């Protein structure tokens, strides 16, 4: 017990003494934990806003969740592992003094593991608190839309995530602890560096096999497993590249003779010390690969929504739906109050076959259909059969149609998206469903009608006189379902739209109660910036950790450079070269690793038509080249500058012994 108390005491003292490194390790462990906790809290809060049980997650969701947890643990270990290696190299003399005072290898291992447990535990607690706070801010900012209920914290998930964070910190310290236990005490006290360990030849082969398997799963697995196949392929490629990273880092050392002096020394140093360079490269690679695959899939899915978008109203017009079956008069008064002086058009309707029955007696929910043959195009209806005249037709069509107006004035029913009528008449049938059977209430023949061009997203417009006859003969009710604002009368502003939305939310939770047609207004730019920022932060963190370790190891090299007459800026350029080498190699490997899964996932995401009435299309592929260019060039440049500013100091004046 004394051994562990002593180890924790040393870990605490070292964490307080090296505040910069401690803060960096806490961020590398705590930020992923905070993200997981925030997502879990938001999901729980969202489910609390939905009535009824949410049900157990499907097998695919559980598998994807397990893969996400595994990738978070892998990322934490890869990011925090080099930091603990920095700690061991920096504390070599202190650990050697412990060994010289009678400490065995297990005591040295306990000291390093205590640092991992202490920092991992603190980072887990801080990350969980940060995640809960971030989720609270997001839930409060999004208060009002559907799906958000009372703020709910799944404490079981939070506790498991905290244990995961603490365990990840301990796991990241395992390899450095083993190295500390095998330390050469005499060499450490003398200030000599230890020779690099032998590279394992089997790891690159296993990594290459996993990469090939991941490529096959990404390209062929999407046929059977769809998105899940691409996710499996991406995971296999990332793990394979992680295993092959030491070999890749060593192989790049052959390019050193062709580079300028600072880059030459940086590349050779990274290739010679693969044990500290490869984890940082692998961490950057894993983050960039995930971002690349997500960005390609997300941008392609966004492009599909843009391609399939259909305007429901003429551009600039607005539609405000009234609550069904309750508070209709109060809602109508609210619409007129929030749009003072604006001409609003009451849109009365006859019930269609796709309406919602609010009565337990389905015979009280009749549906009206016409016998005209449909033209075969997909329908995207915003309202059932509309009762009105030329004014309603102009609002729905967005223009004055003389043929439609004259037909409605003559008492004829105007049908849309149907084939031409043979005799200028149509048959109306009123039915209802009961016991999974359709029952006919009435059939009215020889109603005068015309087929019109255009698509106002309603099946028909019935003149008021004809609608009253249908209501009298067949018992179909006429109700005011919505209010419309014609763009020729008024253009609803965003402020008016927001005010109407808040007012209509008091009558229910219909997110589409207020619709102002402004065209396709979605944007993927914010998500792209978030993905790029996440990759950049992880790349910068891993680069700073690796360059910090290299600076601790490379003091004799800097002393040698100073002894042979190197200028002070040479040391800073060497540090910047190390940062550029690590960040560039990690980013380029990540882009290469995430490109194929990202392209593969576009097929199951975009090959089908999701919006009713949209034209068929094939697989949509859209690659965010600007983001990939920023990751490939911008991130390494920023990482090099940050490494030079943070860890690039002046070389020592005298060479240390050894």
XYZ file of C-alpha atoms in Angstrom:
658
model
C 0.000 0.000 0.000
C 2.874 2.364 0.772
C 4.180 1.831 -2.745
C 0.953 3.059 -4.293
C 0.646 6.012 -1.915
C 4.220 7.008 -2.754
C 3.507 6.663 -6.491
C 0.355 8.812 -6.277
C 2.234 11.431 -4.260
C 4.983 11.619 -6.881
C 2.388 11.788 -9.671
C 0.588 14.638 -7.924
C 3.793 16.613 -7.357
C 4.887 16.134 -10.953
C 1.458 17.175 -12.302
C 1.609 20.384 -10.282
C 5.200 21.080 -11.341
C 4.627 20.496 -15.090
C 1.386 22.457 -15.472
C 1.609 22.863 -19.255
C 2.014 19.172 -19.973
C -0.644 18.327 -17.385
C -3.166 20.672 -19.002
C -2.424 19.189 -22.427
C -2.949 15.612 -21.216
C -6.171 16.609 -19.449
C -7.457 18.139 -22.687
C -6.518 15.122 -24.788
C -8.397 12.764 -22.448
C -11.178 15.051 -21.278
C -12.361 16.485 -24.593
C -13.379 13.143 -26.181
C -15.080 12.152 -22.923
C -16.917 15.480 -22.855
C -18.159 14.988 -26.409
C -19.522 11.504 -25.617
C -21.236 12.734 -22.429
C -22.770 15.732 -24.226
C -24.191 13.525 -26.976
C -25.596 11.067 -24.420
C -27.260 13.851 -22.416
C -28.750 15.457 -25.535
C -30.078 12.093 -26.702
C -31.653 11.431 -23.299
C -33.145 14.924 -23.205
C -34.493 14.502 -26.731
C -36.132 11.205 -25.835
C -37.681 12.788 -22.739
C -39.591 15.107 -25.044
C -41.174 12.215 -26.943
C -44.205 10.566 -25.421
C -44.025 6.849 -24.869
C -41.086 4.474 -24.581
C -38.274 4.947 -27.034
C -37.513 1.256 -27.328
C -34.223 -0.575 -27.255
C -31.563 0.307 -29.807
C -31.259 -1.939 -32.828
C -28.352 -4.297 -33.391
C -26.807 -1.981 -35.965
C -27.070 0.993 -33.598
C -25.459 -1.008 -30.785
C -22.636 -2.117 -33.085
C -22.013 1.435 -34.306
C -22.064 2.673 -30.693
C -19.517 0.025 -29.730
C -17.304 1.088 -32.647
C -17.555 4.735 -31.593
C -16.536 3.834 -28.035
C -13.617 1.768 -29.347
C -12.463 4.642 -31.574
C -12.692 7.100 -28.662
C -10.548 4.811 -26.502
C -8.070 4.367 -29.367
C -7.871 8.125 -29.925
C -7.328 8.836 -26.222
C -4.620 6.198 -25.953
C -2.841 7.422 -29.074
C -2.996 11.044 -27.933
C -2.189 10.537 -24.261
C 0.362 7.746 -24.768
C 3.059 10.025 -26.260
C 2.398 12.530 -23.471
C 3.230 9.903 -20.863
C 6.300 8.984 -22.900
C 7.303 12.649 -22.644
C 6.778 12.341 -18.918
C 8.991 9.265 -18.630
C 11.787 10.813 -20.730
C 11.621 14.077 -18.794
C 11.619 12.281 -15.436
C 14.315 9.767 -16.310
C 16.700 11.147 -13.739
C 14.061 11.211 -10.963
C 13.042 7.648 -11.754
C 16.687 6.595 -11.874
C 17.204 8.090 -8.409
C 14.233 6.060 -7.145
C 15.839 2.927 -8.626
C 19.250 3.818 -7.162
C 17.616 4.216 -3.735
C 16.419 0.617 -3.818
C 13.313 0.859 -5.946
C 12.544 -2.094 -8.190
C 11.006 -2.097 -11.641
C 7.519 -2.448 -10.173
C 8.024 0.772 -8.207
C 8.961 2.672 -11.368
C 5.989 1.205 -13.213
C 3.712 2.181 -10.329
C 4.882 5.801 -10.512
C 4.063 6.071 -14.230
C 0.755 4.199 -13.905
C -0.220 6.458 -11.013
C 0.221 9.456 -13.299
C -2.065 7.826 -15.876
C -4.693 6.985 -13.269
C -4.559 10.407 -11.622
C -4.687 12.435 -14.831
C -7.214 10.077 -16.406
C -9.518 10.357 -13.399
C -9.281 14.147 -13.238
C -9.813 14.414 -17.008
C -12.818 12.075 -16.838
C -14.499 14.128 -14.106
C -13.725 17.423 -15.829
C -14.777 16.091 -19.245
C -18.076 14.774 -17.866
C -18.807 18.112 -16.206
C -17.925 19.976 -19.385
C -20.123 17.650 -21.467
C -23.123 18.099 -19.151
C -22.671 21.873 -19.158
C -22.358 21.975 -22.959
C -25.477 19.820 -23.347
C -27.389 22.126 -20.992
C -26.396 25.160 -23.060
C -27.414 23.452 -26.319
C -30.731 22.247 -24.879
C -31.506 25.703 -23.525
C -30.606 27.376 -26.821
C -32.791 24.857 -28.689
C -35.699 25.183 -26.264
C -38.876 24.997 -28.255
C -38.332 22.681 -31.226
C -39.805 19.213 -31.210
C -37.994 16.428 -29.462
C -36.474 18.364 -26.520
C -38.094 17.684 -23.201
C -36.952 18.348 -19.626
C -33.192 18.283 -19.140
C -32.269 14.690 -18.315
C -28.834 13.347 -17.394
C -28.315 9.568 -17.873
C -26.100 9.127 -14.843
C -25.376 5.484 -15.624
C -24.010 6.383 -19.048
C -22.065 9.301 -17.559
C -20.531 7.042 -14.888
C -19.552 4.425 -17.466
C -18.021 7.129 -19.673
C -16.029 8.482 -16.727
C -14.717 5.010 -15.958
C -13.852 4.710 -19.634
C -11.856 7.940 -19.467
C -9.975 6.928 -16.350
C -9.270 3.512 -17.833
C -8.082 5.096 -21.081
C -5.577 7.206 -19.162
C -4.318 4.135 -17.354
C -4.159 2.197 -20.614
C -2.198 5.015 -22.281
C 0.420 4.798 -19.508
C 0.999 1.044 -19.853
C 3.696 1.163 -22.542
C 5.592 4.075 -20.937
C 5.376 2.237 -17.596
C 6.957 -0.852 -19.125
C 9.725 1.294 -20.587
C 10.321 2.891 -17.189
C 10.547 -0.537 -15.557
C 13.306 -1.578 -18.007
C 15.227 1.681 -17.706
C 19.025 1.639 -17.760
C 19.680 3.401 -14.466
C 23.369 4.127 -15.165
C 22.596 5.626 -18.591
C 19.806 7.731 -17.117
C 21.997 9.114 -14.334
C 24.757 9.811 -16.850
C 22.364 11.633 -19.169
C 22.794 9.207 -22.061
C 19.810 8.367 -24.254
C 18.621 4.816 -24.697
C 18.852 3.162 -28.111
C 15.523 2.744 -29.948
C 13.822 -0.627 -29.699
C 13.549 -3.097 -32.540
C 10.665 -2.743 -34.949
C 8.204 -5.631 -35.123
C 8.056 -6.966 -38.652
C 4.651 -8.593 -38.237
C 2.774 -5.379 -37.495
C 3.132 -3.815 -40.983
C 1.967 -7.072 -42.573
C -1.062 -7.282 -40.276
C -1.776 -3.610 -40.904
C -1.608 -4.087 -44.680
C -4.006 -7.032 -44.478
C -6.458 -4.973 -42.413
C -6.242 -2.075 -44.855
C -7.017 -4.369 -47.794
C -9.874 -5.968 -45.864
C -11.210 -2.508 -45.015
C -11.101 -1.433 -48.646
C -13.009 -4.573 -49.657
C -15.570 -4.042 -46.895
C -16.050 -0.417 -47.891
C -16.538 -1.175 -51.584
C -18.500 -4.429 -51.379
C -19.942 -4.361 -47.863
C -22.223 -1.439 -48.683
C -24.194 -3.712 -51.001
C -25.386 -5.907 -48.129
C -24.758 -3.856 -44.990
C -25.139 -0.384 -46.530
C -23.812 2.347 -44.182
C -22.706 -0.241 -41.621
C -20.442 -1.869 -44.208
C -18.669 1.429 -44.874
C -18.276 1.993 -41.121
C -16.704 -1.441 -40.685
C -14.387 -0.784 -43.615
C -13.321 2.579 -42.183
C -12.584 1.029 -38.786
C -10.482 -1.734 -40.380
C -8.526 0.764 -42.504
C -7.826 3.018 -39.526
C -6.681 0.156 -37.298
C -4.537 -1.222 -40.124
C -2.857 2.138 -40.655
C -2.289 2.435 -36.893
C -0.463 -0.889 -36.913
C 1.553 0.082 -39.979
C 2.403 3.599 -38.748
C 5.861 2.704 -37.308
C 6.890 1.117 -40.610
C 5.511 4.063 -42.604
C 7.348 6.546 -40.388
C 10.582 4.586 -40.796
C 10.146 4.336 -44.554
C 9.705 8.088 -44.943
C 13.181 8.538 -43.482
C 14.577 7.559 -46.885
C 13.324 10.894 -48.233
C 15.498 12.854 -45.808
C 18.597 13.328 -48.067
C 16.494 15.284 -50.591
C 15.213 17.805 -48.042
C 16.714 21.038 -46.642
C 18.809 20.721 -43.487
C 16.135 21.407 -40.803
C 13.597 19.115 -42.488
C 16.302 16.520 -43.127
C 17.200 16.402 -39.437
C 13.502 16.371 -38.445
C 12.585 13.498 -40.765
C 15.626 11.461 -39.738
C 14.914 12.078 -36.074
C 11.276 11.008 -36.492
C 12.233 7.876 -38.432
C 14.927 6.952 -35.893
C 12.589 7.457 -32.898
C 9.478 5.757 -34.232
C 8.272 4.854 -30.741
C 7.346 8.473 -30.036
C 6.593 9.624 -33.595
C 4.300 6.803 -34.770
C 1.601 7.197 -32.032
C 1.239 10.899 -32.798
C 1.056 10.225 -36.545
C -1.494 7.474 -35.912
C -3.620 9.733 -33.704
C -3.708 12.454 -36.355
C -4.383 9.869 -39.052
C -7.329 8.348 -37.158
C -8.927 11.738 -36.536
C -8.431 12.991 -40.104
C -9.636 9.691 -41.617
C -12.849 9.851 -39.617
C -13.368 13.500 -40.528
C -12.691 12.776 -44.218
C -15.215 9.926 -44.378
C -17.841 11.894 -42.444
C -17.317 15.006 -44.550
C -17.671 13.184 -47.875
C -20.772 11.323 -46.715
C -22.289 14.426 -45.114
C -21.655 16.736 -48.066
C -23.037 14.143 -50.508
C -26.144 13.680 -48.366
C -26.529 17.458 -48.206
C -26.230 17.648 -51.985
C -28.967 15.012 -52.295
C -31.309 17.128 -50.174
C -30.495 20.089 -52.386
C -31.176 18.099 -55.574
C -34.436 16.637 -54.256
C -35.737 19.865 -52.782
C -39.168 20.851 -54.052
C -40.827 24.170 -53.435
C -44.172 23.602 -51.741
C -45.407 27.091 -52.504
C -44.527 29.842 -54.966
C -41.341 31.548 -53.833
C -42.232 34.211 -51.273
C -45.692 32.894 -50.351
C -46.524 31.574 -46.878
C -48.819 28.959 -45.349
C -49.932 28.840 -41.702
C -51.655 25.634 -40.671
C -54.342 25.699 -37.987
C -54.542 23.044 -35.251
C -56.910 20.223 -36.127
C -59.995 19.781 -34.038
C -59.251 22.405 -31.342
C -58.622 26.113 -30.847
C -59.060 26.848 -34.560
C -60.764 30.196 -33.949
C -58.128 31.249 -31.422
C -55.331 30.264 -33.821
C -56.974 32.225 -36.633
C -57.129 35.285 -34.372
C -53.421 34.862 -33.562
C -52.552 34.783 -37.276
C -54.382 38.036 -37.911
C -52.831 39.605 -34.808
C -49.248 38.687 -35.788
C -49.772 39.877 -39.380
C -51.604 43.177 -38.886
C -52.815 44.704 -42.114
C -51.631 41.748 -44.203
C -54.256 40.172 -46.510
C -54.512 36.543 -45.372
C -56.443 34.005 -47.426
C -58.517 31.394 -45.548
C -57.850 28.065 -47.255
C -60.892 25.866 -46.825
C -60.572 22.187 -47.697
C -62.531 19.021 -48.293
C -61.121 15.864 -46.662
C -58.872 13.733 -48.839
C -57.811 10.088 -48.498
C -54.604 10.948 -46.590
C -56.249 12.954 -43.831
C -56.018 12.194 -40.110
C -59.158 10.888 -38.397
C -59.648 12.509 -34.969
C -62.727 10.447 -34.113
C -62.923 6.864 -32.887
C -65.870 6.370 -35.254
C -64.171 6.240 -38.665
C -67.495 6.700 -40.444
C -67.324 10.305 -39.284
C -64.087 10.745 -41.255
C -65.129 10.544 -44.917
C -62.637 11.058 -47.732
C -63.363 12.535 -51.145
C -61.655 11.324 -54.322
C -62.158 11.995 -58.008
C -62.111 9.388 -60.768
C -59.643 11.202 -63.040
C -56.588 9.201 -64.110
C -53.365 10.427 -62.577
C -50.543 11.391 -64.940
C -48.095 9.044 -63.221
C -45.834 11.640 -61.611
C -45.147 11.443 -57.890
C -47.294 13.625 -55.667
C -46.174 16.015 -52.956
C -49.360 17.486 -51.547
C -49.342 20.213 -48.930
C -53.131 20.419 -48.617
C -56.086 18.188 -49.537
C -58.789 19.350 -51.945
C -59.034 23.150 -51.701
C -62.323 25.030 -51.835
C -61.961 28.415 -53.494
C -61.810 30.503 -56.604
C -59.385 32.584 -58.600
C -57.789 34.177 -55.530
C -56.896 30.830 -53.954
C -55.687 29.543 -57.327
C -53.378 32.541 -57.788
C -51.931 32.075 -54.310
C -51.220 28.368 -54.855
C -49.988 28.670 -58.450
C -48.038 31.878 -57.955
C -49.542 33.454 -61.048
C -52.830 34.433 -62.626
C -54.050 31.551 -64.803
C -56.918 32.702 -67.018
C -58.030 29.158 -67.815
C -58.169 28.083 -64.173
C -59.926 31.302 -63.123
C -62.567 31.037 -65.856
C -63.232 27.361 -65.055
C -63.693 28.112 -61.359
C -65.970 31.069 -62.156
C -68.051 28.713 -64.331
C -68.457 26.302 -61.397
C -66.093 23.626 -62.743
C -63.753 21.553 -60.619
C -60.088 22.097 -61.567
C -57.917 18.980 -61.290
C -54.113 19.007 -61.335
C -51.590 16.394 -62.458
C -54.226 14.272 -64.159
C -54.668 13.157 -67.755
C -57.135 15.088 -69.973
C -60.792 14.327 -69.226
C -62.794 12.609 -71.949
C -66.183 14.267 -71.544
C -65.393 17.241 -69.359
C -66.899 15.538 -66.313
C -65.621 13.590 -63.346
C -67.093 11.237 -60.753
C -66.686 11.957 -57.047
C -66.628 9.114 -54.533
C -66.941 9.523 -50.759
C -65.581 6.635 -48.685
C -64.314 5.739 -45.224
C -62.233 2.886 -43.779
C -63.424 0.455 -41.142
C -62.160 -3.040 -40.249
C -59.438 -2.684 -42.891
C -62.062 -2.288 -45.585
C -63.125 0.674 -47.629
C -66.825 1.539 -47.400
C -68.559 3.779 -49.951
C -70.875 6.481 -48.642
C -71.884 8.160 -51.891
C -70.996 8.344 -55.574
C -71.745 11.535 -57.491
C -71.364 11.396 -61.266
C -71.087 13.880 -64.101
C -69.531 16.742 -62.169
C -68.169 19.391 -64.591
C -64.379 19.477 -64.376
C -61.241 20.413 -66.310
C -57.621 19.252 -66.168
C -55.184 22.136 -65.678
C -51.454 22.506 -66.128
C -49.090 23.273 -63.256
C -48.581 21.741 -59.843
C -49.861 23.798 -56.889
C -49.285 20.741 -54.639
C -53.011 20.197 -54.155
C -55.033 17.559 -56.036
C -57.892 19.879 -56.979
C -59.600 23.212 -56.435
C -63.376 22.991 -56.069
C -65.584 26.086 -56.522
C -67.594 27.009 -53.398
C -70.929 26.171 -55.048
C -69.792 22.691 -56.041
C -68.256 22.126 -52.607
C -71.503 23.004 -50.870
C -73.379 20.532 -53.080
C -70.870 17.802 -52.253
C -71.178 18.600 -48.561
C -74.967 18.459 -48.778
C -75.225 15.255 -50.836
C -72.317 13.241 -49.429
C -71.840 14.734 -45.975
C -68.223 15.741 -46.439
C -67.293 18.585 -44.089
C -65.716 21.846 -45.188
C -63.175 23.274 -42.743
C -60.618 26.056 -42.750
C -57.332 24.149 -42.577
C -54.833 26.943 -43.084
C -54.251 30.572 -43.903
C -52.194 31.623 -46.894
C -50.291 34.785 -47.701
C -49.910 35.489 -51.412
C -46.494 36.797 -52.377
C -48.221 39.388 -54.550
C -49.840 40.832 -51.407
C -47.026 40.555 -48.856
C -43.653 38.897 -48.363
C -43.457 37.457 -44.851
C -40.186 38.502 -43.224
C -38.031 36.240 -41.061
C -39.013 38.231 -37.984
C -42.703 37.752 -38.777
C -42.097 34.074 -39.428
C -40.361 33.659 -36.057
C -43.183 35.493 -34.282
C -45.814 33.337 -35.979
C -43.883 30.165 -35.158
C -43.704 31.060 -31.462
C -47.399 31.884 -31.405
C -48.481 28.681 -33.156
C -46.349 26.565 -30.807
C -48.804 27.425 -28.039
C -51.436 25.357 -29.864
C -49.306 22.245 -30.432
C -45.926 20.879 -31.477
C -46.309 20.926 -35.255
C -42.872 22.046 -36.468
C -44.302 22.707 -39.943
C -47.205 24.873 -38.837
C -45.614 27.945 -40.420
C -43.945 27.592 -43.795
C -42.555 30.484 -45.812
C -41.205 29.410 -49.171
C -37.677 30.786 -49.481
C -36.148 28.009 -51.572
C -33.373 25.686 -50.383
C -31.736 27.582 -47.523
C -29.788 24.833 -45.725
C -26.028 25.099 -45.431
C -23.339 22.540 -44.668
C -20.661 25.152 -44.091
C -20.975 25.234 -40.310
C -20.705 21.456 -40.038
C -17.710 21.483 -42.371
C -16.013 24.094 -40.200
C -16.730 22.023 -37.086
C -15.242 18.898 -38.665
C -12.179 20.789 -39.844
C -11.743 22.443 -36.449
C -11.988 19.093 -34.638
C -9.356 17.544 -36.901
C -7.122 20.607 -36.563
C -7.337 20.620 -32.755
C -6.485 16.933 -32.512
C -3.658 17.324 -35.032
C -2.216 20.305 -33.166
C -2.444 18.513 -29.829
C -0.740 15.385 -31.122
C 1.926 17.459 -32.887
C 2.722 19.488 -29.781
C 2.968 16.349 -27.677
C 5.283 14.662 -30.163
C 7.476 17.731 -30.639
C 7.671 18.164 -26.881
C 8.954 14.611 -26.570
C 11.383 15.198 -29.430
C 12.646 18.370 -27.758
C 13.241 16.466 -24.523
C 15.095 13.722 -26.392
C 16.984 15.978 -28.785
C 18.870 18.255 -26.392
C 22.201 16.564 -27.206
C 21.538 17.116 -30.914
C 20.800 20.796 -30.325
C 23.966 21.091 -28.260
C 25.942 19.525 -31.086
C 24.428 21.960 -33.580
C 25.354 24.874 -31.336
C 28.890 23.520 -30.926
C 29.469 23.399 -34.682
C 28.290 26.986 -35.104
C 24.551 26.689 -35.829
C 22.530 29.870 -35.406
C 19.850 30.051 -32.664
C 17.026 29.940 -35.202
C 18.244 26.541 -36.446
C 16.825 24.882 -33.333
C 13.456 26.520 -33.902
C 13.457 25.501 -37.564
C 14.271 21.941 -36.502
C 11.301 21.934 -34.132
C 9.047 23.389 -36.811
C 10.274 20.707 -39.223
C 9.366 18.008 -36.719
C 5.901 19.451 -36.325
C 5.386 19.775 -40.073
C 6.600 16.219 -40.671
C 4.324 14.656 -38.037
C 1.243 16.694 -38.954
C 1.684 16.321 -42.722
C 2.262 12.568 -42.579
C -0.718 12.067 -40.262
C -3.045 14.270 -42.306
C -2.052 12.738 -45.650
C -2.462 9.196 -44.315
C -5.816 10.168 -42.798
C -7.126 11.620 -46.056
C -5.995 8.520 -47.939
C -7.553 6.242 -45.305
C -10.910 8.031 -45.170
C -11.330 8.695 -48.893
C -12.508 5.230 -49.965
C -14.992 4.683 -47.067
C -16.327 8.202 -47.629
C -16.884 7.563 -51.326
C -18.379 4.139 -50.600
C -20.902 5.415 -48.060
C -22.353 7.847 -50.612
C -24.010 4.935 -52.411
C -26.339 3.786 -49.603
C -26.850 7.382 -48.482
C -27.849 8.925 -51.811
C -28.843 6.216 -54.295
C -32.543 6.377 -53.391
C -35.080 9.194 -53.645
C -36.156 10.309 -50.182
C -38.543 13.164 -51.012
C -41.944 12.425 -52.510
C -42.258 13.826 -55.986
C -38.526 14.265 -56.563
C -37.039 13.103 -59.851
C -35.061 9.829 -59.771
C -31.281 10.153 -59.663
C -28.287 7.927 -59.221
C -25.609 7.997 -56.550
C -24.588 11.548 -55.689
C -20.899 12.039 -54.865
C -19.616 15.385 -53.649
C -16.096 15.632 -52.222
C -15.303 18.695 -50.038
C -11.997 19.441 -51.747
C -11.514 22.728 -49.911
C -11.711 20.980 -46.530
C -9.328 18.236 -47.644
C -6.919 20.851 -49.015
C -7.017 22.697 -45.694
C -6.298 19.444 -43.845
C -3.485 18.468 -46.206
C -1.701 21.834 -46.346
C -3.154 24.265 -43.844
C -3.073 22.047 -40.762
C 0.615 21.022 -41.199
C 1.610 24.668 -41.674
C -0.298 25.763 -38.573
C 1.090 22.806 -36.624
C 4.644 23.708 -37.639
C 4.185 27.332 -36.563
C 2.564 26.295 -33.272
C 5.333 23.807 -32.551
C 7.969 26.445 -33.253
C 6.222 29.003 -31.060
C 5.531 26.677 -28.129
C 8.418 24.210 -27.984
C 11.094 25.746 -30.191
C 13.566 27.269 -27.753
C 17.182 28.221 -27.995
C 19.613 25.313 -27.933
C 21.727 24.921 -24.799
C 25.113 26.584 -24.804
C 26.980 23.519 -23.631
C 26.622 19.960 -24.693
C 25.382 17.615 -22.018
C 27.485 14.588 -21.159
C 27.055 11.486 -23.284
